CSV table of C-alpha atoms in Angstrom, one decimal:
chain,number,residue,atom,x,y,z
A,1,MET,CA,9.2,40.4,-14.6
A,2,LYS,CA,12.0,38.7,-13.6
A,3,SER,CA,11.7,39.5,-9.9
A,4,SER,CA,8.1,39.0,-10.0
A,5,LEU,CA,8.8,35.5,-11.0
A,6,ARG,CA,11.3,34.8,-8.2
A,7,THR,CA,8.8,36.4,-5.7
A,8,ALA,CA,6.3,33.9,-6.9
A,9,LEU,CA,8.7,31.1,-6.9
A,10,ILE,CA,10.0,32.1,-3.3
A,11,SER,CA,6.4,32.1,-2.2
A,12,ALA,CA,5.5,28.9,-3.4
A,13,THR,CA,8.3,27.3,-2.4
A,14,ALA,CA,7.9,28.7,1.2
A,15,ALA,CA,4.4,27.7,1.2
A,16,VAL,CA,5.6,24.2,0.3
A,17,VAL,CA,8.1,24.2,3.0
A,18,PHE,CA,5.8,25.4,5.6
A,19,ALA,CA,3.1,23.0,5.0
A,20,SER,CA,5.8,20.2,5.0
A,21,SER,CA,7.5,21.5,8.1
A,22,VAL,CA,4.2,21.7,9.8
A,23,TRP,CA,3.3,17.9,8.8
A,24,VAL,CA,6.9,16.9,9.9
A,25,LEU,CA,6.7,18.7,13.3
A,26,GLY,CA,3.4,17.7,13.7
A,27,ALA,CA,4.2,14.1,13.5
A,28,GLN,CA,6.9,14.7,16.3
A,29,THR,CA,5.3,16.1,18.8
A,30,GLN,CA,2.7,13.1,20.2
A,31,GLY,CA,2.2,9.4,20.5
A,32,ASP,CA,3.3,6.9,17.8
A,33,GLY,CA,1.4,6.7,14.7
A,34,ALA,CA,0.1,3.5,12.9
A,35,GLN,CA,2.8,1.0,13.5
A,36,GLY,CA,2.6,2.3,16.7
A,37,GLY,CA,-1.0,2.7,16.5
A,38,ALA,CA,-2.6,0.3,14.4
A,39,ALA,CA,-0.1,-2.4,14.8
A,40,ALA,CA,0.8,-1.8,18.3
A,41,ALA,CA,-2.1,-0.1,20.1
A,42,PRO,CA,-2.7,-1.9,23.2
A,43,GLY,CA,-5.6,-4.2,23.8
A,44,ARG,CA,-5.9,-4.7,19.9
A,45,GLY,CA,-5.8,-8.3,19.4
A,46,GLN,CA,-6.3,-10.0,16.3
A,47,GLY,CA,-9.7,-10.3,15.0
A,48,GLY,CA,-10.7,-8.7,18.3
A,49,GLY,CA,-11.5,-5.1,17.4
A,50,ARG,CA,-9.9,-3.6,20.3
A,51,GLY,CA,-10.2,-6.4,22.2
A,52,ARG,CA,-13.9,-5.8,22.7
A,53,GLY,CA,-15.3,-9.0,20.6
A,54,ARG,CA,-18.9,-9.7,19.5
A,55,GLN,CA,-21.6,-8.6,21.5
A,56,ALA,CA,-23.4,-11.0,23.9
A,57,GLY,CA,-27.0,-12.0,23.8
A,58,PRO,CA,-29.7,-13.0,21.1
A,59,ALA,CA,-29.3,-11.9,17.4
A,60,LEU,CA,-31.6,-8.8,16.9
A,61,PRO,CA,-33.3,-8.3,13.6
A,62,THR,CA,-31.6,-6.6,10.7
A,63,PRO,CA,-32.6,-3.0,10.9
A,64,ARG,CA,-34.0,-2.0,7.4
A,65,LEU,CA,-34.6,1.1,5.3
A,66,ALA,CA,-38.2,2.3,4.0
A,67,ASP,CA,-37.5,0.3,0.8
A,68,GLY,CA,-36.6,-2.7,2.7
A,69,THR,CA,-33.0,-2.7,2.0
A,70,VAL,CA,-30.6,-3.3,5.0
A,71,ASN,CA,-30.0,-0.3,6.8
A,72,PHE,CA,-26.0,-0.6,7.6
A,73,GLY,CA,-26.1,2.5,10.0
A,74,ARG,CA,-28.2,3.3,13.3
A,75,VAL,CA,-31.7,3.0,14.1
A,76,PRO,CA,-33.4,6.4,14.3
A,77,GLY,CA,-32.9,7.4,18.2
A,78,GLU,CA,-30.0,5.0,18.8
A,79,LYS,CA,-26.4,5.7,18.7
A,80,GLY,CA,-23.9,2.8,17.6
A,81,VAL,CA,-20.6,2.1,15.4
A,82,TRP,CA,-18.9,-0.8,13.7
A,83,ASN,CA,-16.2,-2.1,15.6
A,84,THR,CA,-13.8,-2.9,12.9
A,85,PRO,CA,-11.5,-5.8,13.8
A,86,TYR,CA,-7.8,-5.8,13.6
A,87,ILE,CA,-6.8,-8.4,11.0
A,88,THR,CA,-3.1,-8.4,10.5
A,89,ASN,CA,-2.9,-11.2,7.7
A,90,MET,CA,-5.6,-11.3,5.2
A,91,ALA,CA,-4.3,-14.8,3.9
A,92,ASN,CA,-5.7,-16.1,7.3
A,93,GLN,CA,-9.2,-15.0,6.1
A,94,LEU,CA,-9.3,-16.8,2.9
A,95,VAL,CA,-12.9,-18.5,2.1
A,96,GLY,CA,-13.9,-21.1,-0.3
A,97,ASP,CA,-17.0,-20.9,-2.5
A,98,ASP,CA,-19.5,-22.1,0.4
A,99,GLY,CA,-17.9,-19.0,2.4
A,100,GLN,CA,-16.3,-21.2,5.0
A,101,PRO,CA,-12.3,-21.0,5.8
A,102,LEU,CA,-10.2,-23.2,3.6
A,103,PRO,CA,-9.3,-26.4,5.0
A,104,GLU,CA,-5.8,-25.8,4.8
A,105,ILE,CA,-6.2,-22.7,7.0
A,106,VAL,CA,-8.5,-24.5,9.3
A,107,GLN,CA,-5.6,-27.1,9.6
A,108,ALA,CA,-2.9,-24.4,9.7
A,109,ARG,CA,-4.8,-22.6,12.9
A,110,GLN,CA,-5.1,-26.2,14.8
A,111,GLN,CA,-1.7,-26.7,14.3
A,112,ALA,CA,-0.6,-23.3,15.6
A,113,ALA,CA,-3.1,-23.9,18.7
A,114,ALA,CA,-1.2,-27.2,19.5
A,115,ALA,CA,2.1,-25.4,19.1
A,116,ARG,CA,0.8,-22.8,21.6
A,117,GLY,CA,-0.7,-25.5,23.8
A,118,ALA,CA,2.7,-27.2,23.7
A,119,GLY,CA,4.5,-24.0,24.7
A,120,GLY,CA,5.8,-23.6,21.0
A,121,GLY,CA,4.3,-19.8,20.9
A,122,GLY,CA,2.4,-20.4,17.6
A,123,ARG,CA,4.3,-18.2,15.5
A,124,GLY,CA,6.2,-19.1,12.6
A,125,ALA,CA,3.4,-21.4,11.0
A,126,GLY,CA,1.1,-20.3,8.6
A,127,GLY,CA,-2.5,-19.4,9.7
A,128,GLY,CA,-1.2,-19.2,13.4
A,129,GLY,CA,-0.4,-15.5,12.7
A,130,GLY,CA,3.4,-16.3,12.5
A,131,ARG,CA,6.2,-14.9,10.2
A,132,GLY,CA,6.6,-17.9,7.9
A,133,GLY,CA,6.7,-15.9,4.8
A,134,SER,CA,5.0,-17.0,1.6
A,135,LYS,CA,5.8,-20.7,2.2
A,136,SER,CA,3.7,-20.6,5.1
A,137,GLU,CA,0.8,-19.5,2.9
A,138,PRO,CA,0.7,-22.0,0.0
A,139,TRP,CA,-2.9,-21.5,-0.5
A,140,MET,CA,-2.1,-17.9,-1.8
A,141,PRO,CA,-1.8,-17.3,-5.5
A,142,TRP,CA,1.5,-16.0,-5.3
A,143,MET,CA,3.4,-14.5,-8.3
A,144,PRO,CA,7.1,-15.0,-8.1
A,145,TRP,CA,7.7,-11.3,-7.1
A,146,SER,CA,4.9,-11.3,-4.7
A,147,ALA,CA,5.9,-14.0,-2.7
A,148,ALA,CA,9.5,-12.6,-2.8
A,149,MET,CA,8.3,-9.2,-1.6
A,150,TYR,CA,6.1,-10.8,1.0
A,151,ASP,CA,9.2,-13.1,2.3
A,152,TYR,CA,11.3,-9.9,2.4
A,153,THR,CA,8.7,-8.1,4.5
A,154,SER,CA,8.4,-10.9,6.7
A,155,LYS,CA,11.9,-11.0,7.6
A,156,ASN,CA,12.1,-7.2,8.2
A,157,GLU,CA,8.7,-7.7,10.4
A,158,SER,CA,6.8,-5.2,8.4
A,159,LYS,CA,8.8,-2.2,9.0
A,160,TYR,CA,7.9,-0.5,5.9
A,161,ASP,CA,4.3,-0.8,6.4
A,162,PRO,CA,2.4,2.3,4.6
A,163,GLU,CA,0.2,2.4,7.6
A,164,GLY,CA,3.1,3.2,9.8
A,165,TYR,CA,3.6,6.0,7.8
A,166,CYS,CA,0.0,7.1,8.6
A,167,LEU,CA,-0.8,6.6,4.8
A,168,PRO,CA,-4.6,5.2,4.4
A,169,PRO,CA,-4.9,1.4,4.3
A,170,GLY,CA,-6.3,0.5,0.7
A,171,GLY,CA,-8.9,-1.9,-0.3
A,172,PRO,CA,-10.3,-4.3,2.3
A,173,ARG,CA,-7.7,-3.3,4.6
A,174,MET,CA,-10.1,-0.3,5.8
A,175,MET,CA,-12.5,-3.0,7.1
A,176,ALA,CA,-9.5,-4.6,9.2
A,177,THR,CA,-8.2,-1.5,10.6
A,178,PRO,CA,-8.8,-1.4,14.3
A,179,TYR,CA,-10.9,1.7,14.5
A,180,GLN,CA,-14.5,2.1,14.6
A,181,MET,CA,-16.4,2.8,11.3
A,182,GLU,CA,-19.9,4.3,10.4
A,183,ILE,CA,-22.0,3.8,7.6
A,184,LEU,CA,-23.9,6.3,6.5
A,185,GLN,CA,-26.8,5.5,3.8
A,186,MET,CA,-28.2,8.2,1.8
A,187,PRO,CA,-30.8,6.7,-1.0
A,188,ASP,CA,-32.0,9.8,-1.9
A,189,HIS,CA,-28.6,11.0,-2.8
A,190,ASN,CA,-27.9,7.6,-4.4
A,191,ARG,CA,-24.6,7.4,-2.5
A,192,ILE,CA,-23.4,5.6,0.7
A,193,VAL,CA,-20.7,7.2,2.8
A,194,MET,CA,-18.6,5.3,5.3
A,195,ILE,CA,-16.5,7.5,7.7
A,196,PHE,CA,-13.5,5.8,9.8
A,197,GLU,CA,-12.4,7.1,13.0
A,198,GLY,CA,-8.9,5.6,12.1
A,199,ALA,CA,-7.1,4.9,8.6
A,200,THR,CA,-6.1,8.7,9.1
A,201,HIS,CA,-9.6,9.8,9.6
A,202,VAL,CA,-10.8,8.9,6.1
A,203,TRP,CA,-14.3,8.7,4.7
A,204,ARG,CA,-15.4,6.4,1.7
A,205,GLU,CA,-18.0,7.3,-0.6
A,206,ILE,CA,-19.6,4.5,-2.7
A,207,TYR,CA,-21.8,5.5,-5.7
A,208,MET,CA,-25.1,4.0,-6.0
A,209,ASP,CA,-26.4,5.9,-9.1
A,210,GLY,CA,-25.7,3.4,-11.8
A,211,ARG,CA,-22.6,5.0,-13.2
A,212,LYS,CA,-19.8,3.2,-14.7
A,213,PHE,CA,-16.2,3.5,-14.0
A,214,PRO,CA,-14.1,6.3,-15.5
A,215,GLU,CA,-12.2,5.1,-18.2
A,216,GLY,CA,-8.3,6.0,-18.9
A,217,ASP,CA,-6.7,9.0,-17.1
A,218,LEU,CA,-10.2,10.1,-15.6
A,219,LEU,CA,-9.7,7.0,-13.2
A,220,ASN,CA,-7.1,8.6,-10.8
A,221,PRO,CA,-5.3,6.1,-8.9
A,222,THR,CA,-6.2,6.5,-5.2
A,223,TYR,CA,-5.8,4.9,-1.8
A,224,LEU,CA,-9.3,3.9,-1.4
A,225,GLY,CA,-10.2,3.3,-5.5
A,226,TYR,CA,-13.3,4.2,-6.8
A,227,SER,CA,-16.6,2.3,-5.6
A,228,ILE,CA,-19.7,1.7,-7.4
A,229,GLY,CA,-22.3,0.0,-5.5
A,230,ARG,CA,-25.6,-1.8,-6.1
A,231,TRP,CA,-28.3,-3.9,-4.1
A,232,GLU,CA,-28.6,-7.7,-4.9
A,233,GLY,CA,-32.1,-8.3,-3.7
A,234,LYS,CA,-32.8,-6.4,-0.5
A,235,ASP,CA,-30.0,-7.9,1.7
A,236,THR,CA,-26.6,-7.6,0.2
A,237,LEU,CA,-24.8,-4.8,-1.1
A,238,VAL,CA,-22.3,-5.2,-3.7
A,239,VAL,CA,-19.8,-2.8,-4.2
A,240,GLU,CA,-17.1,-3.0,-7.1
A,241,ASN,CA,-14.0,-0.8,-6.7
A,242,THR,CA,-11.1,-0.6,-8.9
A,243,GLY,CA,-8.5,2.4,-9.4
A,244,PHE,CA,-6.5,1.7,-6.4
A,245,ASN,CA,-2.7,3.2,-6.4
A,246,GLU,CA,0.0,1.2,-5.3
A,247,ASN,CA,0.9,3.2,-2.1
A,248,SER,CA,-0.8,0.5,0.5
A,249,TRP,CA,-0.7,-3.0,1.5
A,250,LEU,CA,-3.2,-5.5,1.7
A,251,ASP,CA,-2.6,-6.0,5.3
A,252,TYR,CA,-0.1,-5.5,8.1
A,253,PHE,CA,1.8,-8.6,7.1
A,254,GLY,CA,2.6,-7.2,3.7
A,255,HIS,CA,0.8,-8.8,1.1
A,256,PRO,CA,1.4,-6.4,-1.8
A,257,HIS,CA,-1.1,-5.3,-4.2
A,258,THR,CA,-0.7,-3.4,-7.5
A,259,ASP,CA,-2.8,-0.8,-9.4
A,260,LYS,CA,-4.6,-3.6,-11.5
A,261,MET,CA,-6.4,-4.8,-8.3
A,262,PHE,CA,-10.1,-4.9,-8.6
A,263,VAL,CA,-12.2,-5.7,-5.5
A,264,THR,CA,-15.6,-6.8,-5.4
A,265,GLU,CA,-17.2,-6.6,-1.9
A,266,ARG,CA,-20.5,-8.0,-0.6
A,267,TRP,CA,-21.9,-6.6,2.7
A,268,THR,CA,-24.6,-8.2,4.3
A,269,ARG,CA,-26.3,-7.5,8.1
A,270,PRO,CA,-27.4,-10.9,9.0
A,271,SER,CA,-28.3,-9.3,12.5
A,272,LYS,CA,-28.5,-6.1,14.0
A,273,GLN,CA,-25.2,-6.9,16.0
A,274,THR,CA,-23.1,-8.3,12.9
A,275,LEU,CA,-21.9,-7.0,9.8
A,276,HIS,CA,-20.7,-9.7,7.3
A,277,TYR,CA,-18.1,-8.6,5.2
A,278,GLN,CA,-16.6,-10.6,2.1
A,279,ALA,CA,-14.2,-9.4,-0.6
A,280,THR,CA,-13.0,-10.9,-3.5
A,281,VAL,CA,-9.5,-9.9,-4.7
A,282,ASN,CA,-8.7,-9.6,-8.2
A,283,ASP,CA,-5.1,-8.7,-8.7
A,284,PRO,CA,-3.6,-10.0,-11.8
A,285,GLY,CA,-0.6,-7.5,-11.1
A,286,ALA,CA,0.3,-9.9,-7.9
A,287,TYR,CA,-1.8,-13.0,-7.6
A,288,THR,CA,-2.2,-15.7,-10.5
A,289,LYS,CA,-6.0,-15.7,-9.6
A,290,PRO,CA,-8.6,-14.1,-7.5
A,291,PHE,CA,-9.2,-14.7,-4.0
A,292,THR,CA,-12.1,-14.3,-1.4
A,293,ILE,CA,-11.7,-13.0,2.0
A,294,ALA,CA,-14.3,-12.7,4.6
A,295,TRP,CA,-14.9,-11.9,8.2
A,296,GLU,CA,-17.6,-10.2,10.7
A,297,ILE,CA,-17.6,-6.7,12.0
A,298,PRO,CA,-19.4,-6.4,15.2
A,299,TRP,CA,-21.8,-3.5,16.4
A,300,ARG,CA,-21.0,-1.3,19.4
A,301,GLU,CA,-24.1,-0.4,20.7
A,302,GLY,CA,-24.3,3.2,22.1
A,303,GLY,CA,-20.6,4.0,20.4
A,304,GLU,CA,-19.7,7.3,18.6
A,305,LEU,CA,-16.8,7.9,16.3
A,306,PRO,CA,-13.9,9.8,18.8
A,307,GLU,CA,-11.5,11.5,16.7
A,308,TYR,CA,-8.0,10.1,16.3
A,309,ILE,CA,-5.2,11.6,14.2
A,310,CYS,CA,-2.6,9.2,13.3
A,311,GLN,CA,-0.1,11.8,12.0
A,312,GLU,CA,0.1,13.5,15.7
A,313,ASN,CA,3.7,12.4,17.2
A,314,ASN,CA,4.4,9.7,14.7
A,315,ARG,CA,7.5,8.9,16.4
A,316,TYR,CA,8.0,5.6,14.5
A,317,LEU,CA,9.0,7.9,11.3
A,318,ASN,CA,12.0,9.5,13.1
A,319,ARG,CA,13.8,6.3,14.2
A,320,LEU,CA,13.0,4.1,11.0
A,321,GLU,CA,16.2,3.4,9.2
A,322,ASP,CA,16.4,1.7,5.6
A,323,ASP,CA,18.2,-1.5,5.1
A,324,PHE,CA,21.6,0.5,4.9
A,325,GLY,CA,21.1,1.6,8.3
A,326,GLN,CA,20.2,5.4,6.7
A,327,PRO,CA,17.3,7.1,8.4
A,328,ILE,CA,14.2,6.9,5.9
A,329,PHE,CA,13.9,10.7,6.0
A,330,GLY,CA,17.5,11.3,5.8
A,331,PRO,CA,19.5,11.6,2.6
A,332,ARG,CA,19.1,9.5,-0.3
A,333,PRO,CA,21.6,7.0,-1.6
A,334,GLN,CA,24.0,8.8,-4.1
A,335,PRO,CA,24.5,7.8,-7.5
A,336,GLY,CA,28.1,6.1,-7.8
A,337,VAL,CA,28.5,5.9,-4.0
A,338,LYS,CA,28.0,2.5,-2.6
A,339,PRO,CA,26.1,2.4,0.5
A,340,THR,CA,27.8,1.3,3.6
A,341,GLY,CA,26.7,0.0,7.3
A,342,GLY,CA,23.5,-1.8,7.1
A,343,THR,CA,20.9,-3.6,9.6
A,344,ARG,CA,19.7,-6.4,7.4
B,1,MET,CA,24.7,34.7,-2.3
B,2,ARG,CA,23.2,33.9,1.2
B,3,SER,CA,19.5,34.4,0.1
B,4,ARG,CA,20.4,31.9,-3.0
B,5,MET,CA,21.8,29.5,-0.7
B,6,ARG,CA,18.4,29.4,1.0
B,7,LEU,CA,16.3,29.5,-1.9
B,8,VAL,CA,18.2,26.3,-2.9
B,9,LEU,CA,18.0,24.8,0.6
B,10,ALA,CA,14.3,25.5,0.4
B,11,LEU,CA,13.8,24.0,-2.9
B,12,THR,CA,15.8,20.9,-1.9
B,13,ILE,CA,13.5,20.6,1.1
B,14,ALA,CA,10.4,20.9,-1.2
B,15,ILE,CA,11.6,18.7,-3.9
B,16,ALA,CA,12.7,16.0,-1.3
B,17,ILE,CA,9.4,15.7,1.0
B,18,PRO,CA,6.9,15.1,-2.1
B,19,SER,CA,9.3,12.4,-2.8
B,20,ILE,CA,8.6,10.6,0.5
B,21,ALA,CA,5.0,11.0,-0.1
B,22,GLY,CA,5.1,9.3,-3.2
B,23,ALA,CA,5.3,6.0,-1.8
B,24,GLN,CA,5.0,2.8,-4.4
B,25,PHE,CA,4.4,-0.5,-3.0
B,26,GLY,CA,3.8,-2.7,-6.0
B,27,HIS,CA,6.3,-4.1,-8.0
B,28,PRO,CA,9.6,-2.8,-6.8
B,29,MET,CA,11.1,-2.6,-10.2
B,30,LYS,CA,8.3,-0.6,-11.6
B,31,GLY,CA,8.6,3.3,-11.8
B,32,GLN,CA,11.4,5.8,-12.9
B,33,TRP,CA,14.8,5.4,-11.9
B,34,SER,CA,17.9,7.7,-12.5
B,35,GLY,CA,21.8,7.6,-11.9
B,36,GLU,CA,24.9,7.1,-13.5
B,37,TRP,CA,26.9,4.3,-15.2
B,38,GLY,CA,30.5,4.4,-16.4
B,39,PRO,CA,33.7,5.9,-15.3
B,40,LYS,CA,33.5,7.9,-12.2
B,41,ASN,CA,35.3,10.8,-13.5
B,42,ASN,CA,33.3,10.9,-16.7
B,43,PRO,CA,30.1,9.0,-15.9
B,44,ASN,CA,27.0,8.7,-18.1
B,45,ARG,CA,23.7,10.1,-16.7
B,46,VAL,CA,20.9,7.6,-17.2
B,47,LEU,CA,17.2,7.3,-16.7
B,48,LEU,CA,15.2,4.0,-16.7
B,49,ASN,CA,11.2,4.1,-17.2
B,50,LEU,CA,9.9,0.7,-16.3
B,51,ASP,CA,6.5,-0.5,-16.0
B,52,TRP,CA,5.1,-4.0,-14.7
B,53,ASP,CA,2.0,-5.2,-16.8
B,54,GLY,CA,1.6,-8.3,-14.9
B,55,LYS,CA,3.6,-10.3,-17.0
B,56,GLU,CA,6.8,-8.7,-17.4
B,57,ILE,CA,8.6,-5.5,-16.9
B,58,THR,CA,8.4,-3.3,-19.9
B,59,GLY,CA,10.1,0.2,-20.7
B,60,VAL,CA,13.0,2.0,-22.1
B,61,ILE,CA,16.3,3.4,-21.1
B,62,ASN,CA,17.1,7.1,-21.6
B,63,PRO,CA,13.3,7.9,-22.8
B,64,GLY,CA,13.6,10.5,-25.9
B,65,ALA,CA,14.9,10.6,-29.3
B,66,ASN,CA,18.1,7.9,-28.5
B,67,GLN,CA,15.9,5.6,-26.1
B,68,ALA,CA,16.8,2.0,-26.0
B,69,ALA,CA,13.9,-0.5,-25.8
B,70,VAL,CA,13.8,-2.9,-23.2
B,71,LYS,CA,13.9,-6.5,-24.4
B,72,SER,CA,13.7,-8.3,-21.5
B,73,VAL,CA,14.1,-8.3,-17.4
B,74,THR,CA,14.9,-11.3,-15.4
B,75,PHE,CA,15.0,-11.9,-11.8
B,76,ASP,CA,16.4,-14.1,-9.1
B,77,TYR,CA,14.8,-14.0,-5.8
B,78,SER,CA,16.9,-16.2,-3.7
B,79,ASN,CA,17.8,-13.5,-1.5
B,80,PRO,CA,14.5,-11.7,-0.8
B,81,ALA,CA,16.5,-8.7,0.3
B,82,ALA,CA,18.9,-8.3,-2.8
B,83,TRP,CA,17.0,-9.5,-6.1
B,84,VAL,CA,19.3,-10.2,-8.7
B,85,VAL,CA,18.0,-8.6,-11.7
B,86,LYS,CA,19.2,-8.7,-15.4
B,87,ILE,CA,18.0,-6.1,-18.0
B,88,VAL,CA,18.7,-6.7,-21.8
B,89,ALA,CA,17.8,-3.7,-24.0
B,90,GLU,CA,18.8,-2.6,-27.5
B,91,GLY,CA,19.7,0.9,-28.1
B,92,LYS,CA,21.3,2.7,-31.3
B,93,ASP,CA,24.7,4.4,-31.6
B,94,ALA,CA,25.3,8.0,-33.4
B,95,ALA,CA,25.6,6.1,-36.7
B,96,GLY,CA,22.2,4.4,-36.1
B,97,LYS,CA,23.4,1.0,-35.5
B,98,PRO,CA,22.1,-1.3,-33.1
B,99,VAL,CA,23.8,-1.7,-29.6
B,100,ALA,CA,23.2,-4.0,-27.2
B,101,ILE,CA,23.0,-3.3,-23.5
B,102,THR,CA,23.1,-5.8,-20.7
B,103,VAL,CA,22.5,-4.7,-17.1
B,104,ASP,CA,23.3,-7.2,-14.3
B,105,GLY,CA,22.6,-5.7,-10.9
B,106,LYS,CA,21.1,-5.9,-7.4
B,107,LEU,CA,17.8,-4.4,-6.3
B,108,GLU,CA,18.0,-3.7,-2.7
B,109,ASN,CA,16.3,-1.2,-0.1
B,110,LEU,CA,13.2,-3.3,-1.6
B,111,GLY,CA,10.8,-1.8,1.1
B,112,ALA,CA,12.0,1.7,1.5
B,113,TYR,CA,11.2,4.8,-0.8
B,114,THR,CA,14.7,5.1,-2.2
B,115,LYS,CA,14.9,1.6,-3.7
B,116,LEU,CA,18.5,1.0,-5.1
B,117,PHE,CA,19.5,-1.0,-8.0
B,118,HIS,CA,23.6,-1.2,-9.0
B,119,GLY,CA,26.0,-3.8,-10.8
B,120,THR,CA,27.6,-3.9,-14.2
B,121,TRP,CA,26.3,-2.0,-17.3
B,122,ILE,CA,27.6,-3.3,-20.7
B,123,GLN,CA,26.8,-1.3,-23.6
B,124,GLY,CA,28.3,-2.1,-26.8
B,125,ALA,CA,31.8,-2.6,-26.4
B,126,GLN,CA,32.2,-0.2,-22.7
B,127,LYS,CA,31.4,-1.5,-19.5
B,128,GLY,CA,31.1,-0.1,-16.2
B,129,GLU,CA,29.6,0.3,-12.8
B,130,PHE,CA,26.2,1.5,-12.2
B,131,THR,CA,23.9,3.1,-9.7
B,132,VAL,CA,20.4,4.1,-9.9
B,133,THR,CA,17.8,5.0,-7.4
B,134,ARG,CA,14.1,5.1,-7.8
B,135,ASN,CA,13.0,8.5,-8.1
């Protein structure tokens, strides 16, 4: 009995170690991952979706399903994918009740553009994509801790970005990670599935069967949360999401969130070429009031989803050090032993 | 002996890797912390179980029959890379009398999985240094 227990323990341990080793070695053998992948991918400018931008030409009619609701996918017989943009800083995407960018953001963008024009580089000013910390984004409803955490992340330039570990982006960041995405509507099954090239090659399921959110422990916290959708008229898909874990950031710049986050998304397709995405983030654990962000996602006619595996050759992890200069994948700080060194 | 050492090594790796995967990027004080306080030659093991409800940090020290309830946790964010944290808690001594616990420390390595909280621990008439890391 004792030896069989030992054998079982050793077998289980070996399986875990083997799986872990494969994962670690796999990460060592190919190109950089998300920090080096999503964040530093060549030719992927902010909001530009791999630098390809929007399609030219006149707006084509919105495709629709047989019941008249919007078809967020392909027209039968054609190919195409959504060219998700790369939005590094959600704070620059805040909109008011009218759906327009906040005046403070417009002003900050103008100032940043003027600074760039004057040779100022445009970094550091809020709204310009720089790293000015929480003070550069006064329109964000910070809590003291979330502001401090954001200042810390701004200072270390997002070196702990969870997406850099090839972990899935959570919440709206799925729609702001610069890889292509496809939406498959299955009205007969009362579900919508979104599949992503990047963002660790994950999929998202939206339940359209009128169900309620699971309660208590049944709502298992996950990266993408639990999504329930409904149609508002024939044009707008409203998706409510909750049940997020705390293993992700809202964006590359490091806006934090908690497991109290509730996201209400509104999806429209004003033309065949454009998907309008809007999300209201209500996180009473990190922000004092809800805020709404929005952007457009261009359609890439003829596109198909290629395979992209972030975990392969993620060398970023191998060179990543913590604030004490110790490898992230190295020894843990020991109780009673004050860490030495440091790269703060 | 050698096979036992291999088993220990394998178990260490097996335990360490899931801890890497268990990232937490919400409120950095939230979670379970373990370590020691008191004299190095005879330290006291300590476990903090803390939660963030959106308004305050709540929780207990050394969960169990002799746990101490956290009364308040305050922060000074002047240095974003090293938050100054003060925890006030109340436990009981062997006779069941209330014992005040005051923990003054720095919360560092905020973005890494292995967050570090260290400083001075005062429990009743005893005082010593403490170091805990987030599990």
